Coordinates of C-alpha atoms in Angstrom, one line a residue:
Y1243 CA -7.2 3.5 -42.0
Y1244 CA -6.0 0.3 -43.6
T1245 CA -8.7 -0.1 -46.2
L1246 CA -10.2 2.4 -48.7
M1247 CA -13.7 1.4 -47.6
Q1248 CA -12.9 2.6 -44.1
R1249 CA -11.5 5.8 -45.4
S1250 CA -14.7 6.5 -47.4
T1251 CA -16.7 6.6 -44.1
I1252 CA -16.5 10.2 -42.8
P1253 CA -17.2 11.0 -39.2
L1254 CA -18.5 14.3 -38.0
C1255 CA -16.0 14.6 -35.1
I1256 CA -12.7 12.9 -34.2
V1257 CA -11.6 12.9 -30.5
H1258 CA -7.9 12.2 -29.5
P1259 CA -7.9 11.2 -25.8
E1260 CA -4.6 11.5 -24.0
S1261 CA -5.6 9.6 -20.9
S1262 CA -8.2 7.2 -19.5
Q1263 CA -9.8 10.1 -17.9
D1264 CA -10.3 11.8 -21.3
V1265 CA -11.9 8.6 -22.5
S1266 CA -14.2 8.6 -19.5
E1267 CA -15.3 12.1 -20.1
A1268 CA -15.9 11.4 -23.8
I1269 CA -18.1 8.3 -23.2
K1270 CA -20.2 10.2 -20.6
I1271 CA -20.9 12.9 -23.2
I1272 CA -21.6 10.3 -25.9
S1273 CA -24.0 8.4 -23.6
R1274 CA -25.8 11.5 -22.4
H1275 CA -26.5 12.7 -25.9
S1276 CA -27.0 9.3 -27.5
C1277 CA -24.3 10.0 -30.1
I1278 CA -23.3 7.3 -32.7
F1279 CA -19.6 6.6 -32.2
A1280 CA -16.7 4.2 -33.1
I1281 CA -13.4 3.3 -31.4
K1282 CA -10.2 3.3 -33.4
S1283 CA -7.0 1.7 -32.2
G1284 CA -5.0 0.8 -35.3
G1285 CA -7.8 1.2 -37.9
H1286 CA -7.3 -2.2 -39.5
A1287 CA -11.0 -3.3 -39.8
M1288 CA -11.7 -4.6 -43.3
F1289 CA -15.2 -3.1 -43.9
A1290 CA -16.7 0.4 -43.9
G1291 CA -17.7 1.5 -40.4
G1292 CA -15.6 -1.1 -38.6
S1293 CA -13.7 1.6 -36.6
T1294 CA -15.3 4.8 -37.9
A1295 CA -18.8 6.2 -37.7
E1296 CA -20.6 7.9 -40.6
G1297 CA -21.7 11.3 -39.3
G1298 CA -20.8 10.3 -35.8
I1299 CA -17.8 10.5 -33.4
V1300 CA -14.6 8.6 -33.6
L1301 CA -12.5 8.1 -30.4
D1302 CA -9.0 7.7 -31.9
L1303 CA -6.9 6.2 -29.2
H1304 CA -3.5 6.4 -30.9
L1305 CA -2.2 8.8 -28.2
L1306 CA -2.7 6.1 -25.6
N1307 CA 0.5 4.5 -26.6
R1308 CA 2.6 4.4 -23.4
L1309 CA 4.9 1.3 -23.0
E1310 CA 6.4 0.2 -19.7
L1311 CA 8.0 -3.0 -18.4
S1312 CA 7.8 -4.1 -14.8
E1313 CA 10.9 -4.4 -12.7
D1314 CA 10.8 -8.2 -12.8
R1315 CA 10.3 -8.0 -16.6
E1316 CA 7.2 -10.3 -16.3
T1317 CA 4.6 -7.8 -17.2
A1318 CA 4.4 -5.3 -20.1
Y1319 CA 2.1 -2.3 -19.7
V1320 CA 0.8 -1.5 -23.1
G1321 CA -1.4 1.4 -24.1
T1322 CA -4.3 0.4 -26.4
G1323 CA -3.2 2.8 -29.1
S1324 CA 0.2 1.3 -29.5
R1325 CA 1.2 -0.6 -32.6
W1326 CA 2.7 -4.1 -32.3
G1327 CA 5.9 -3.2 -34.1
A1328 CA 6.6 -0.5 -31.5
V1329 CA 5.8 -3.0 -28.7
Y1330 CA 8.3 -5.6 -30.0
E1331 CA 11.0 -2.9 -30.6
F1332 CA 10.5 -1.7 -27.0
L1333 CA 10.9 -5.2 -25.5
E1334 CA 13.7 -6.4 -27.7
P1335 CA 16.6 -5.2 -25.6
W1336 CA 15.4 -7.4 -22.6
N1337 CA 14.9 -10.6 -24.7
V1338 CA 11.3 -10.8 -23.7
T1339 CA 8.2 -10.7 -25.9
V1340 CA 4.4 -10.8 -25.6
V1341 CA 1.7 -12.7 -27.5
G1342 CA 0.9 -10.0 -30.0
G1343 CA 0.2 -9.4 -33.7
R1344 CA 2.3 -10.7 -36.6
V1345 CA 1.7 -7.4 -38.5
G1346 CA 3.6 -4.6 -36.9
D1347 CA 1.3 -1.8 -38.0
V1348 CA -1.8 -3.4 -36.4
G1349 CA -3.1 -1.7 -33.3
V1350 CA -2.9 -3.4 -29.9
G1351 CA -6.6 -2.7 -28.9
G1352 CA -8.3 -4.2 -31.9
F1353 CA -6.0 -7.2 -32.0
L1354 CA -6.7 -8.2 -28.4
L1355 CA -10.4 -7.4 -28.3
G1356 CA -11.5 -8.1 -31.9
G1357 CA -11.7 -5.3 -34.5
I1358 CA -8.9 -5.6 -36.9
S1359 CA -7.6 -7.9 -39.6
V1360 CA -4.6 -8.4 -41.7
L1361 CA -2.9 -11.5 -43.0
T1362 CA -2.7 -13.3 -40.0
I1363 CA -3.7 -11.9 -37.2
K1364 CA -6.7 -11.1 -34.3
I1365 CA -10.0 -11.2 -31.9
G1366 CA -8.2 -12.8 -29.2
G1367 CA -5.2 -12.6 -31.4
I1368 CA -3.1 -15.2 -33.2
S1369 CA 0.6 -14.7 -32.7
F1370 CA 4.0 -16.2 -33.8
I1371 CA 4.2 -17.8 -30.4
S1372 CA 0.6 -18.9 -29.9
R1373 CA 1.4 -22.6 -30.3
R1374 CA 3.3 -22.3 -27.0
Y1375 CA 1.3 -19.7 -25.1
G1376 CA -2.2 -19.4 -26.6
W1377 CA -3.7 -16.4 -28.1
G1378 CA -3.3 -12.8 -27.1
C1379 CA -6.4 -12.6 -24.9
D1380 CA -5.1 -15.6 -23.0
N1381 CA -2.0 -13.6 -21.9
V1382 CA -3.6 -10.5 -20.5
R1383 CA -3.1 -10.2 -16.8
N1384 CA -5.2 -7.1 -16.3
Y1385 CA -7.4 -4.7 -18.3
E1386 CA -7.8 -1.0 -17.6
I1387 CA -11.2 -0.3 -19.0
V1388 CA -13.7 2.6 -19.2
L1389 CA -17.2 1.4 -18.7
A1390 CA -20.4 2.8 -20.1
N1391 CA -21.0 5.1 -17.1
G1392 CA -17.5 6.5 -17.3
T1393 CA -16.1 4.4 -14.5
I1394 CA -12.4 3.5 -14.9
A1395 CA -11.9 -0.1 -13.7
K1396 CA -9.1 -2.6 -13.3
V1397 CA -10.3 -6.0 -14.4
S1398 CA -8.4 -9.3 -13.8
Y1399 CA -9.3 -12.9 -13.2
T1400 CA -9.3 -12.4 -9.5
S1401 CA -11.0 -9.0 -9.3
N1402 CA -13.8 -9.6 -11.7
P1403 CA -13.8 -13.0 -13.3
D1404 CA -17.0 -12.6 -15.3
L1405 CA -16.0 -9.4 -17.0
Y1406 CA -12.4 -10.7 -17.5
F1407 CA -13.9 -13.7 -19.2
A1408 CA -16.1 -11.5 -21.4
L1409 CA -13.1 -9.4 -22.5
R1410 CA -11.4 -12.5 -23.8
G1411 CA -13.5 -12.9 -26.9
G1412 CA -16.5 -10.7 -26.4
G1413 CA -15.3 -7.8 -28.6
K1414 CA -16.5 -4.3 -28.4
N1415 CA -19.5 -4.9 -26.2
F1416 CA -18.4 -4.1 -22.6
G1417 CA -16.3 -1.0 -22.6
I1418 CA -13.2 0.8 -23.9
V1419 CA -9.9 -0.8 -22.8
T1420 CA -7.2 1.8 -22.4
R1421 CA -4.4 -0.4 -21.2
F1422 CA -3.4 -4.0 -21.3
D1423 CA -1.1 -5.6 -18.7
L1424 CA 0.5 -8.4 -20.7
E1425 CA 2.4 -11.4 -19.5
T1426 CA 5.9 -11.4 -21.0
H1427 CA 7.8 -14.5 -22.2
P1428 CA 11.5 -15.1 -22.7
T1429 CA 12.6 -15.2 -26.3
L1430 CA 15.7 -15.7 -28.3
S1431 CA 17.2 -12.7 -30.0
Q1432 CA 17.1 -14.6 -33.3
W1433 CA 14.4 -16.9 -34.8
W1434 CA 14.6 -19.0 -38.0
G1435 CA 12.0 -18.6 -40.7
G1436 CA 10.6 -16.6 -43.5
F1437 CA 8.5 -16.8 -46.7
N1438 CA 8.7 -19.3 -49.5
F1439 CA 7.0 -18.6 -52.8
M1440 CA 6.7 -21.4 -55.2
I1441 CA 5.7 -21.9 -58.8
L1442 CA 3.3 -24.6 -60.0
S1443 CA 2.5 -25.4 -63.6
P1444 CA -1.2 -25.3 -64.8
S1445 CA -1.1 -29.0 -65.5
S1446 CA 0.0 -29.9 -62.0
I1447 CA -2.8 -27.7 -60.6
Q1448 CA -5.4 -29.3 -62.9
S1449 CA -4.3 -32.9 -62.0
S1450 CA -3.9 -32.3 -58.2
L1451 CA -7.2 -30.6 -57.8
Y1452 CA -9.1 -32.8 -60.3
L1453 CA -10.1 -29.9 -62.4
T1454 CA -12.0 -30.6 -65.7
R1455 CA -10.7 -27.5 -67.5
T1456 CA -7.4 -25.8 -67.5
F1457 CA -6.9 -22.9 -65.1
A1458 CA -4.3 -20.5 -66.5
P1459 CA -3.8 -17.4 -64.4
T1460 CA -1.6 -14.6 -65.8
L1461 CA 1.7 -13.7 -64.2
T1462 CA 0.4 -10.3 -63.3
Y1463 CA -2.6 -11.7 -61.5
I1464 CA -0.5 -14.2 -59.5
L1465 CA 2.5 -12.0 -58.6
E1466 CA 0.5 -9.0 -57.5
T1467 CA -0.4 -11.2 -54.4
I1468 CA 3.3 -11.6 -53.7
S1469 CA 4.7 -8.1 -54.4
N1470 CA 6.2 -6.1 -57.2
F1471 CA 9.8 -7.1 -56.6
L1472 CA 8.9 -10.8 -57.2
A1473 CA 7.8 -10.0 -60.7
K1474 CA 11.3 -8.8 -61.5
I1475 CA 12.8 -12.1 -60.1
A1476 CA 10.3 -14.1 -62.2
C1477 CA 11.3 -12.4 -65.4
K1478 CA 15.0 -13.2 -64.7
L1479 CA 14.0 -16.8 -64.2
G1480 CA 12.1 -16.9 -67.5
Y1481 CA 8.5 -16.8 -66.2
C1482 CA 7.4 -13.5 -67.6
H1483 CA 5.1 -15.0 -70.3
A1484 CA 4.2 -18.3 -68.5
N1485 CA 0.9 -19.3 -67.2
I1486 CA 1.6 -20.1 -63.6
Y1487 CA 0.1 -20.5 -60.2
A1488 CA 1.9 -19.5 -57.0
V1489 CA 1.9 -21.0 -53.5
G1490 CA 3.3 -19.2 -50.5
T1491 CA 4.2 -20.5 -47.0
H1492 CA 5.3 -18.5 -44.0
T1493 CA 7.1 -20.6 -41.4
I1494 CA 8.8 -19.4 -38.1
H1495 CA 10.8 -21.5 -35.7
T1496 CA 11.0 -19.6 -32.5
S1497 CA 13.7 -22.0 -31.1
A1498 CA 15.9 -20.9 -34.0
V1499 CA 16.3 -24.4 -35.5
Q1500 CA 17.7 -23.8 -39.0
N1501 CA 16.2 -25.8 -41.8
A1502 CA 13.9 -27.6 -39.4
P1503 CA 12.9 -31.0 -40.9
S1504 CA 9.2 -30.1 -40.6
F1505 CA 9.8 -27.1 -42.9
T1506 CA 11.8 -29.0 -45.4
K1507 CA 9.1 -31.7 -45.7
L1508 CA 6.5 -29.0 -46.3
V1509 CA 8.4 -27.6 -49.3
Q1510 CA 9.1 -31.1 -50.7
D1511 CA 5.5 -32.1 -50.4
L1512 CA 4.4 -29.1 -52.5
Q1513 CA 6.5 -30.6 -55.3
S1514 CA 7.1 -27.1 -56.6
K1515 CA 9.9 -24.8 -57.7
V1516 CA 10.9 -22.2 -55.2
L1517 CA 10.8 -18.8 -56.9
H1518 CA 11.8 -16.7 -53.9
S1519 CA 12.7 -17.6 -50.3
T1520 CA 13.5 -15.3 -47.4
L1521 CA 14.4 -18.1 -44.9
R1522 CA 17.0 -16.8 -42.6
M1523 CA 18.0 -16.0 -39.0
E1524 CA 16.2 -12.8 -37.9
S1525 CA 15.1 -11.0 -34.8
P1526 CA 11.4 -11.4 -33.9
Y1527 CA 10.8 -7.7 -34.7
G1528 CA 12.5 -8.2 -38.0
F1529 CA 9.9 -10.9 -39.0
T1530 CA 7.1 -8.6 -38.1
K1531 CA 8.5 -5.9 -40.4
E1532 CA 8.7 -8.4 -43.2
V1533 CA 5.0 -9.2 -42.8
D1534 CA 4.3 -5.5 -42.8
A1535 CA 5.8 -5.3 -46.3
H1536 CA 3.2 -7.8 -47.6
N1537 CA 0.3 -5.8 -46.1
P1538 CA 0.4 -2.3 -47.7
V1539 CA -2.2 0.2 -46.5
G1540 CA -4.7 2.0 -48.6
V1541 CA -6.3 -0.9 -50.4
R1542 CA -9.7 -2.3 -51.1
M1543 CA -9.9 -5.6 -49.2
T1544 CA -12.4 -8.0 -48.0
Y1545 CA -12.1 -11.1 -45.7
N1546 CA -14.4 -14.0 -45.1
T1547 CA -13.6 -17.0 -42.8
A1548 CA -14.7 -20.3 -41.4
T1549 CA -13.2 -23.1 -39.3
F1550 CA -12.9 -26.8 -40.0
K1551 CA -11.3 -29.9 -38.6
V1552 CA -8.0 -30.7 -40.4
N1553 CA -8.7 -33.0 -43.4
E1554 CA -6.6 -33.3 -46.5
T1555 CA -9.4 -34.2 -48.8
F1556 CA -11.5 -31.3 -47.6
I1557 CA -8.6 -28.8 -48.1
R1558 CA -8.0 -30.1 -51.6
D1559 CA -11.6 -29.6 -52.5
V1560 CA -11.6 -26.1 -51.0
A1561 CA -8.6 -25.2 -53.2
R1562 CA -10.7 -26.4 -56.2
I1563 CA -13.6 -24.2 -55.1
Y1564 CA -11.3 -21.2 -54.8
V1565 CA -9.9 -21.8 -58.3
E1566 CA -13.4 -22.1 -59.8
E1567 CA -14.5 -18.8 -58.1
I1568 CA -11.3 -17.0 -59.2
E1569 CA -12.0 -17.9 -62.8
Q1570 CA -15.1 -15.7 -62.6
V1571 CA -13.2 -12.6 -61.5
R1572 CA -9.8 -12.8 -63.0
H1573 CA -10.6 -9.9 -65.3
V1574 CA -11.0 -7.5 -62.3
K1575 CA -8.5 -4.7 -62.2
G1576 CA -5.8 -5.0 -59.5
L1577 CA -7.1 -8.3 -58.2
V1578 CA -5.1 -9.7 -55.3
S1579 CA -6.5 -12.8 -53.8
A1580 CA -5.6 -15.7 -51.6
I1581 CA -7.0 -18.7 -49.7
T1582 CA -5.1 -19.1 -46.5
T1583 CA -5.1 -21.9 -43.9
Q1584 CA -3.8 -21.6 -40.3
T1585 CA -3.7 -24.7 -38.1
L1586 CA -5.0 -24.5 -34.6
A1587 CA -3.3 -27.4 -32.8
R1588 CA -4.5 -29.1 -29.7
D1589 CA -1.6 -27.8 -27.5
E1590 CA -2.6 -24.3 -28.6
I1591 CA -6.3 -24.9 -27.8
A1592 CA -5.2 -26.2 -24.4
Q1593 CA -4.0 -22.7 -23.5
F1594 CA -7.5 -21.3 -24.0
G1595 CA -8.4 -22.7 -20.6
R1596 CA -6.0 -20.5 -18.6
N1597 CA -7.5 -18.3 -15.9
G1598 CA -11.0 -19.5 -16.2
G1599 CA -11.0 -19.9 -20.0
N1600 CA -11.8 -17.5 -22.9
A1601 CA -15.2 -17.1 -24.5
F1602 CA -14.6 -19.0 -27.7
G1603 CA -15.8 -22.3 -26.5
I1604 CA -13.3 -24.4 -28.4
K1605 CA -12.3 -27.6 -26.7
V1606 CA -9.1 -29.5 -27.0
E1607 CA -10.9 -32.5 -28.4
D1608 CA -12.2 -30.3 -31.2
G1609 CA -8.7 -30.0 -32.6
P1610 CA -6.7 -29.9 -34.6
L1611 CA -8.6 -27.2 -36.5
T1612 CA -7.8 -25.0 -39.5
I1613 CA -9.0 -21.4 -39.8
L1614 CA -9.7 -20.8 -43.4
L1615 CA -9.4 -17.2 -44.7
A1616 CA -10.5 -16.0 -48.1
S1617 CA -8.9 -12.6 -48.8
F1618 CA -9.6 -10.5 -51.9
G1619 CA -8.1 -7.1 -52.8
W1620 CA -9.0 -5.0 -55.9
A1621 CA -8.7 -1.6 -57.4
D1622 CA -12.0 -0.3 -58.7
E1623 CA -14.9 0.8 -56.4
N1624 CA -17.3 -0.4 -59.1
D1625 CA -16.2 -4.0 -58.4
N1626 CA -16.9 -3.9 -54.6
E1627 CA -20.1 -5.9 -54.6
H1628 CA -18.8 -8.5 -57.1
I1629 CA -15.6 -9.2 -55.2
V1630 CA -17.3 -9.2 -51.7
R1631 CA -19.8 -11.7 -53.1
T1632 CA -17.0 -13.9 -54.6
A1633 CA -15.2 -14.1 -51.2
Q1634 CA -18.4 -15.0 -49.6
N1635 CA -19.1 -17.7 -52.2
V1636 CA -15.8 -19.3 -51.5
I1637 CA -16.5 -19.6 -47.7
D1638 CA -20.2 -20.5 -48.2
R1639 CA -19.3 -23.3 -50.5
A1640 CA -16.6 -24.5 -48.1
V1641 CA -19.0 -24.5 -45.2
I1642 CA -21.6 -26.5 -47.2
L1643 CA -18.9 -29.0 -48.1
G1644 CA -17.5 -29.1 -44.6
K1645 CA -20.9 -29.9 -43.1
E1646 CA -21.4 -32.7 -45.7
M1647 CA -18.0 -34.2 -44.8
G1648 CA -18.5 -33.7 -41.1
V1649 CA -15.5 -31.4 -40.6
H1650 CA -17.2 -28.0 -40.1
H1651 CA -16.7 -26.3 -36.8
P1652 CA -19.0 -23.3 -35.8
F1653 CA -16.2 -21.0 -34.6
I1654 CA -15.8 -17.8 -36.7
Y1655 CA -12.6 -15.9 -36.0
Q1656 CA -13.8 -12.4 -35.5
N1657 CA -10.8 -10.6 -36.9
Y1658 CA -11.1 -12.4 -40.2
A1659 CA -14.9 -12.2 -40.3
A1660 CA -17.0 -10.3 -42.9
K1661 CA -19.5 -7.8 -41.6
S1662 CA -22.3 -10.2 -42.7
Q1663 CA -21.1 -13.1 -40.6
D1664 CA -22.6 -14.1 -37.2
V1665 CA -19.5 -14.3 -35.1
F1666 CA -21.1 -14.9 -31.7
G1667 CA -23.5 -17.5 -33.2
G1668 CA -20.4 -19.7 -33.4
Y1669 CA -19.8 -19.6 -29.7
S1670 CA -21.3 -22.2 -27.4
V1671 CA -24.8 -21.4 -26.1
G1672 CA -23.6 -21.3 -22.6
N1673 CA -20.9 -18.8 -23.4
Q1674 CA -23.3 -16.6 -25.4
E1675 CA -25.6 -16.5 -22.4
R1676 CA -22.8 -15.6 -20.0
L1677 CA -21.6 -12.8 -22.3
R1678 CA -25.1 -11.3 -22.5
R1679 CA -25.5 -11.5 -18.8
V1680 CA -22.2 -9.6 -18.2
Q1681 CA -23.1 -7.1 -20.9
K1682 CA -26.4 -6.2 -19.1
E1683 CA -24.5 -5.9 -15.8
V1684 CA -21.8 -3.4 -17.1
D1685 CA -23.8 -1.7 -19.8
P1686 CA -27.5 -1.8 -18.9
E1687 CA -28.4 1.0 -21.3
G1688 CA -26.7 -0.6 -24.2
V1689 CA -24.2 2.2 -25.0
F1690 CA -21.7 -0.1 -26.7
S1691 CA -24.3 -2.1 -28.6
R1692 CA -26.9 0.6 -29.4
L1693 CA -24.6 3.6 -30.2
Q1694 CA -21.6 1.7 -31.6
P1695 CA -23.0 0.0 -34.7
G1696 CA -19.8 -0.7 -36.6
Y1697 CA -18.5 -4.0 -35.3
F1698 CA -19.9 -7.2 -34.1
T1699 CA -22.7 -6.9 -31.5
L1700 CA -24.0 -9.5 -29.1

């Protein structure tokens, strides 16, 4: 499991199915005896019980990891227990790719259905190529799914449009997907991009965010969010004893345009000094491995998220809120925190309407949007409550501000959501009603809502 909170939740039994039929038999037994259970694909849920069940049964799907490519190379058949890094490595020789996770260690099933979270990437699934092709769920041709009664079904837009719709944003509530048939897309063997990490002085932070008191984070506090090797670079550059603030960007140009003007302007606009840059030509799989290095497993981590219309003044004020909240917890051992924005452009939103549309209910005219993520990592279990509350404070204050400014959007990205957030409450009323209607049709006894308490329930 990715987080220590997940690892602390101990199931009574772990089942390792080797086929869809094994999953079918398992769910029949679980339903017959009303056993509490959880489904694990990659195990990247942030909170305790996300993909494990205290005293219950865990269906660990990691053995359902078969990978195949159709003869015409237009469809990849991907087992739900696969990891995205393995998928990209498998497809690389054919110069095709799929809309999948940006973190290679993330499991396929959780990413595409909702149930994982790391850096970047998930329900429905944001990808490096989402701007062009939409999210992961928008690129699934067919689902192989085990329903609550044990039936193994093939679900596509043509065979069952209602259930197909529900699986594109409805999370855990309809069955256990054992295989995804994913649309492939041609890709270059090399992309251009990488990370930039930049240093800002405390005075520039104070002036740009209109702070009334100086914020002076320590080097250790800041550079732990980057990684240990950056600390060595900082010392060589003379920053070892400086009070600094770091900003990071991750930019990928999938058409391999080196030093794209849009990237150059981004760096210039930050008016900062580049401490470390990894900009280069690299294979798509190579960029995934780089992101892996910035998401080590075995950590205490919490996420909280909300969505807003793009607005410069609002983002500046959110940065100020983040700084104010961080001041209250800077003393916490092993603190690793960040506030991240990810733009959801109109051309990306337009892809949501493919094959009848997904369940999110986001319209093109809503965009451009930004998905705001507050992520906090720490070392000591005794600080759990304090840090979780701080992450929640950042987002709660941002939502209040966003509503005041008229830029708040109700969508809550499930793979970044905290356990306390009402994910489906952010969907349109019509889509919520449709999801519940489909749920009653395929799971009338509520096996996946009643017996699987760990993740978000309709």
